[in-house]
C-alpha cells in the first residue's frame, strides 16, 4: 500500500471515528447484541430492525472504543440496510478475509468498496479484532446471541 493511500485511508477512518453514522440506540430493533473486545477496550451494542421480509430495514449502534472499531461499526451500519441476513453474513466473511490478509487483493463488491479503508489492519493483528468486532456482534444479533467477546 502506498503512503498516500495509507494516509487517505487513515483520514476516512478518523472522520468516521469522530462522526460515526447511525450512532444511536433503537427502540424498534428486532435484534440486538453486545460486543466486547477486552484487548482494546472496545464495547458496543448493535441494533438491527428486520422488516416483514426478514431484510435489514435499519441498523445502528452505540458504544465506545478506538477509532477503528467505531469507524468499522459506522461503515457497517451504512452498508447493511436493505440486505438479507445471508447477504450480511457473507459480507462479514468477505470483510474478515480482507482484514486477516487471507483475501489480500480481494475483490469487494462495488457498493461495499469503501470498506477497503480498513484493510490496513491486516498489518496489525491486534487491530483486526477492533475492525471485525462490530461485524461479529452483528452476526451474533442475527443468530439471536446476546453477547460476544473477541477473547
Ligand atoms: Zn479497538
mmCIF file of C-alpha atoms and ligand atoms in Angstrom:
data_model
loop_
_atom_site.group_PDB
_atom_site.id
_atom_site.type_symbol
_atom_site.label_atom_id
_atom_site.label_comp_id
_atom_site.label_asym_id
_atom_site.label_seq_id
_atom_site.Cartn_x
_atom_site.Cartn_y
_atom_site.Cartn_z
ATOM 1 C CA UNK A 1 0.000 0.000 0.000
ATOM 2 C CA UNK A 2 1.395 3.412 -0.903
ATOM 3 C CA UNK A 3 1.929 6.034 1.794
ATOM 4 C CA UNK A 4 -0.540 8.304 0.053
ATOM 5 C CA UNK A 5 -3.246 5.674 0.073
ATOM 6 C CA UNK A 6 -2.477 4.826 3.675
ATOM 7 C CA UNK A 7 -2.929 8.482 4.640
ATOM 8 C CA UNK A 8 -6.195 8.732 2.774
ATOM 9 C CA UNK A 9 -7.493 5.587 4.486
ATOM 10 C CA UNK A 10 -6.381 6.978 7.835
ATOM 11 C CA UNK A 11 -8.342 10.164 7.222
ATOM 12 C CA UNK A 12 -11.526 8.313 6.365
ATOM 13 C CA UNK A 13 -11.190 6.163 9.497
ATOM 14 C CA UNK A 14 -10.625 9.170 11.743
ATOM 15 C CA UNK A 15 -13.537 11.018 10.180
ATOM 16 C CA UNK A 16 -15.915 8.079 10.743
ATOM 17 C CA UNK A 17 -14.461 7.594 14.224
ATOM 18 C CA UNK A 18 -15.212 11.201 15.122
ATOM 19 C CA UNK A 19 -18.617 11.386 13.448
ATOM 20 C CA UNK A 20 -19.974 7.852 13.469
ATOM 21 C CA UNK A 21 -23.074 7.296 11.331
ATOM 22 C CA UNK A 22 -26.162 5.624 12.786
ATOM 23 C CA UNK A 23 -24.842 6.173 16.297
ATOM 24 C CA UNK A 24 -27.967 5.707 18.395
ATOM 25 C CA UNK A 25 -29.996 3.078 20.218
ATOM 26 C CA UNK A 26 -33.144 1.783 18.558
ATOM 27 C CA UNK A 27 -36.418 1.005 20.351
ATOM 28 C CA UNK A 28 -37.744 -0.579 17.180
ATOM 29 C CA UNK A 29 -34.835 -3.016 16.884
ATOM 30 C CA UNK A 30 -35.871 -6.634 16.480
ATOM 31 C CA UNK A 31 -32.355 -7.940 17.052
ATOM 32 C CA UNK A 32 -29.553 -6.672 19.202
ATOM 33 C CA UNK A 33 -26.306 -7.950 20.620
ATOM 34 C CA UNK A 34 -23.460 -6.677 22.728
ATOM 35 C CA UNK A 35 -19.868 -6.976 21.595
ATOM 36 C CA UNK A 36 -16.761 -6.703 23.694
ATOM 37 C CA UNK A 37 -13.106 -6.549 22.706
ATOM 38 C CA UNK A 38 -11.241 -6.601 26.036
ATOM 39 C CA UNK A 39 -7.874 -6.438 24.309
ATOM 40 C CA UNK A 40 -8.519 -2.855 23.246
ATOM 41 C CA UNK A 41 -11.487 -1.878 25.418
ATOM 42 C CA UNK A 42 -13.977 -1.589 22.557
ATOM 43 C CA UNK A 43 -17.585 -2.129 23.620
ATOM 44 C CA UNK A 44 -20.671 -1.707 21.526
ATOM 45 C CA UNK A 45 -24.272 -2.719 21.032
ATOM 46 C CA UNK A 46 -25.542 -3.360 17.512
ATOM 47 C CA UNK A 47 -29.257 -2.821 16.814
ATOM 48 C CA UNK A 48 -30.939 -4.347 13.780
ATOM 49 C CA UNK A 49 -34.514 -3.866 12.643
ATOM 50 C CA UNK A 50 -35.680 -6.571 10.272
ATOM 51 C CA UNK A 51 -38.676 -5.877 8.033
ATOM 52 C CA UNK A 52 -41.524 -8.304 7.318
ATOM 53 C CA UNK A 53 -39.493 -9.924 4.573
ATOM 54 C CA UNK A 54 -36.620 -10.544 7.007
ATOM 55 C CA UNK A 55 -34.295 -7.979 5.446
ATOM 56 C CA UNK A 56 -32.417 -5.347 7.401
ATOM 57 C CA UNK A 57 -34.574 -2.218 7.375
ATOM 58 C CA UNK A 58 -32.398 -0.328 9.822
ATOM 59 C CA UNK A 59 -29.069 -0.765 11.567
ATOM 60 C CA UNK A 60 -27.483 1.335 14.281
ATOM 61 C CA UNK A 61 -25.037 1.050 17.142
ATOM 62 C CA UNK A 62 -23.910 2.627 20.374
ATOM 63 C CA UNK A 63 -20.683 2.173 22.191
ATOM 64 C CA UNK A 64 -17.198 3.357 22.844
ATOM 65 C CA UNK A 65 -13.855 2.290 21.559
ATOM 66 C CA UNK A 66 -10.947 3.133 19.344
ATOM 67 C CA UNK A 67 -11.338 4.930 16.017
ATOM 68 C CA UNK A 68 -11.033 1.691 14.079
ATOM 69 C CA UNK A 69 -13.857 -0.095 15.886
ATOM 70 C CA UNK A 70 -16.105 2.958 15.705
ATOM 71 C CA UNK A 71 -15.330 3.591 12.033
ATOM 72 C CA UNK A 72 -15.934 -0.053 11.199
ATOM 73 C CA UNK A 73 -19.301 -0.023 13.005
ATOM 74 C CA UNK A 74 -20.220 3.242 11.320
ATOM 75 C CA UNK A 75 -19.495 1.901 7.841
ATOM 76 C CA UNK A 76 -21.098 -1.452 8.569
ATOM 77 C CA UNK A 77 -24.407 0.075 9.642
ATOM 78 C CA UNK A 78 -24.456 2.164 6.454
ATOM 79 C CA UNK A 79 -23.888 -0.889 4.298
ATOM 80 C CA UNK A 80 -26.330 -3.315 5.948
ATOM 81 C CA UNK A 81 -29.588 -1.597 5.107
ATOM 82 C CA UNK A 82 -31.716 -3.493 2.618
ATOM 83 C CA UNK A 83 -29.656 -6.667 2.867
ATOM 84 C CA UNK A 84 -30.876 -10.119 3.822
ATOM 85 C CA UNK A 85 -29.292 -11.826 6.843
ATOM 86 C CA UNK A 86 -27.489 -14.212 4.482
ATOM 87 C CA UNK A 87 -26.059 -11.332 2.484
ATOM 88 C CA UNK A 88 -24.972 -9.655 5.719
ATOM 89 C CA UNK A 89 -23.211 -12.823 6.873
ATOM 90 C CA UNK A 90 -21.491 -13.306 3.560
ATOM 91 C CA UNK A 91 -20.271 -9.699 3.679
ATOM 92 C CA UNK A 92 -18.855 -10.442 7.103
ATOM 93 C CA UNK A 93 -16.903 -13.361 5.619
ATOM 94 C CA UNK A 94 -15.524 -11.190 2.821
ATOM 95 C CA UNK A 95 -14.635 -8.394 5.235
ATOM 96 C CA UNK A 96 -12.982 -10.825 7.637
ATOM 97 C CA UNK A 97 -10.851 -12.298 4.852
ATOM 98 C CA UNK A 98 -9.780 -8.828 3.811
ATOM 99 C CA UNK A 99 -8.804 -7.886 7.385
ATOM 100 C CA UNK A 100 -6.844 -11.037 8.107
ATOM 101 C CA UNK A 101 -4.938 -10.862 4.862
ATOM 102 C CA UNK A 102 -6.188 -14.210 3.612
ATOM 103 C CA UNK A 103 -8.005 -12.279 0.978
ATOM 104 C CA UNK A 104 -5.265 -9.897 0.034
ATOM 105 C CA UNK A 105 -6.240 -8.170 -3.176
ATOM 106 C CA UNK A 106 -9.736 -9.452 -2.621
ATOM 107 C CA UNK A 107 -12.441 -8.097 -4.907
ATOM 108 C CA UNK A 108 -15.044 -6.255 -2.911
ATOM 109 C CA UNK A 109 -18.453 -5.702 -4.472
ATOM 110 C CA UNK A 110 -18.645 -2.122 -5.680
ATOM 111 C CA UNK A 111 -21.232 -0.996 -3.135
ATOM 112 C CA UNK A 112 -19.016 -2.068 -0.228
ATOM 113 C CA UNK A 113 -15.718 -0.988 -1.760
ATOM 114 C CA UNK A 114 -15.434 1.716 0.920
ATOM 115 C CA UNK A 115 -14.689 -0.986 3.489
ATOM 116 C CA UNK A 116 -11.273 -1.245 1.909
ATOM 117 C CA UNK A 117 -10.090 1.721 4.005
ATOM 118 C CA UNK A 118 -9.972 -0.746 6.903
ATOM 119 C CA UNK A 119 -7.783 -3.251 5.063
ATOM 120 C CA UNK A 120 -4.644 -1.738 6.621
ATOM 121 C CA UNK A 121 -5.418 -3.547 9.882
ATOM 122 C CA UNK A 122 -4.055 -6.746 8.392
ATOM 123 C CA UNK A 123 -0.599 -5.385 9.190
ATOM 124 C CA UNK A 124 -1.602 -5.058 12.853
ATOM 125 C CA UNK A 125 -3.059 -8.337 14.131
ATOM 126 C CA UNK A 126 -4.431 -6.850 17.354
ATOM 127 C CA UNK A 127 -6.321 -4.271 15.307
ATOM 128 C CA UNK A 128 -8.088 -6.953 13.312
ATOM 129 C CA UNK A 129 -10.270 -7.566 16.363
ATOM 130 C CA UNK A 130 -11.163 -3.879 16.530
ATOM 131 C CA UNK A 131 -12.223 -3.826 12.889
ATOM 132 C CA UNK A 132 -14.174 -7.069 12.995
ATOM 133 C CA UNK A 133 -15.847 -6.593 16.422
ATOM 134 C CA UNK A 134 -18.931 -4.775 15.036
ATOM 135 C CA UNK A 135 -19.323 -7.486 12.397
ATOM 136 C CA UNK A 136 -19.029 -10.336 14.906
ATOM 137 C CA UNK A 137 -21.627 -8.521 17.007
ATOM 138 C CA UNK A 138 -23.946 -8.063 14.026
ATOM 139 C CA UNK A 139 -23.774 -11.788 13.189
ATOM 140 C CA UNK A 140 -24.406 -12.622 16.866
ATOM 141 C CA UNK A 141 -27.534 -10.426 16.768
ATOM 142 C CA UNK A 142 -28.775 -12.201 13.637
ATOM 143 C CA UNK A 143 -28.168 -15.547 15.340
ATOM 144 C CA UNK A 144 -30.059 -14.400 18.459
ATOM 145 C CA UNK A 145 -26.952 -14.483 20.615
ATOM 146 C CA UNK A 146 -26.913 -11.744 23.217
ATOM 147 C CA UNK A 147 -23.245 -11.200 23.654
ATOM 148 C CA UNK A 148 -19.915 -11.918 22.034
ATOM 149 C CA UNK A 149 -16.352 -11.335 23.046
ATOM 150 C CA UNK A 150 -13.271 -11.419 20.874
ATOM 151 C CA UNK A 151 -11.384 -13.187 23.681
HETATM 152 ZN ZN1 LIG B 1 -10.027 -1.108 19.258
#
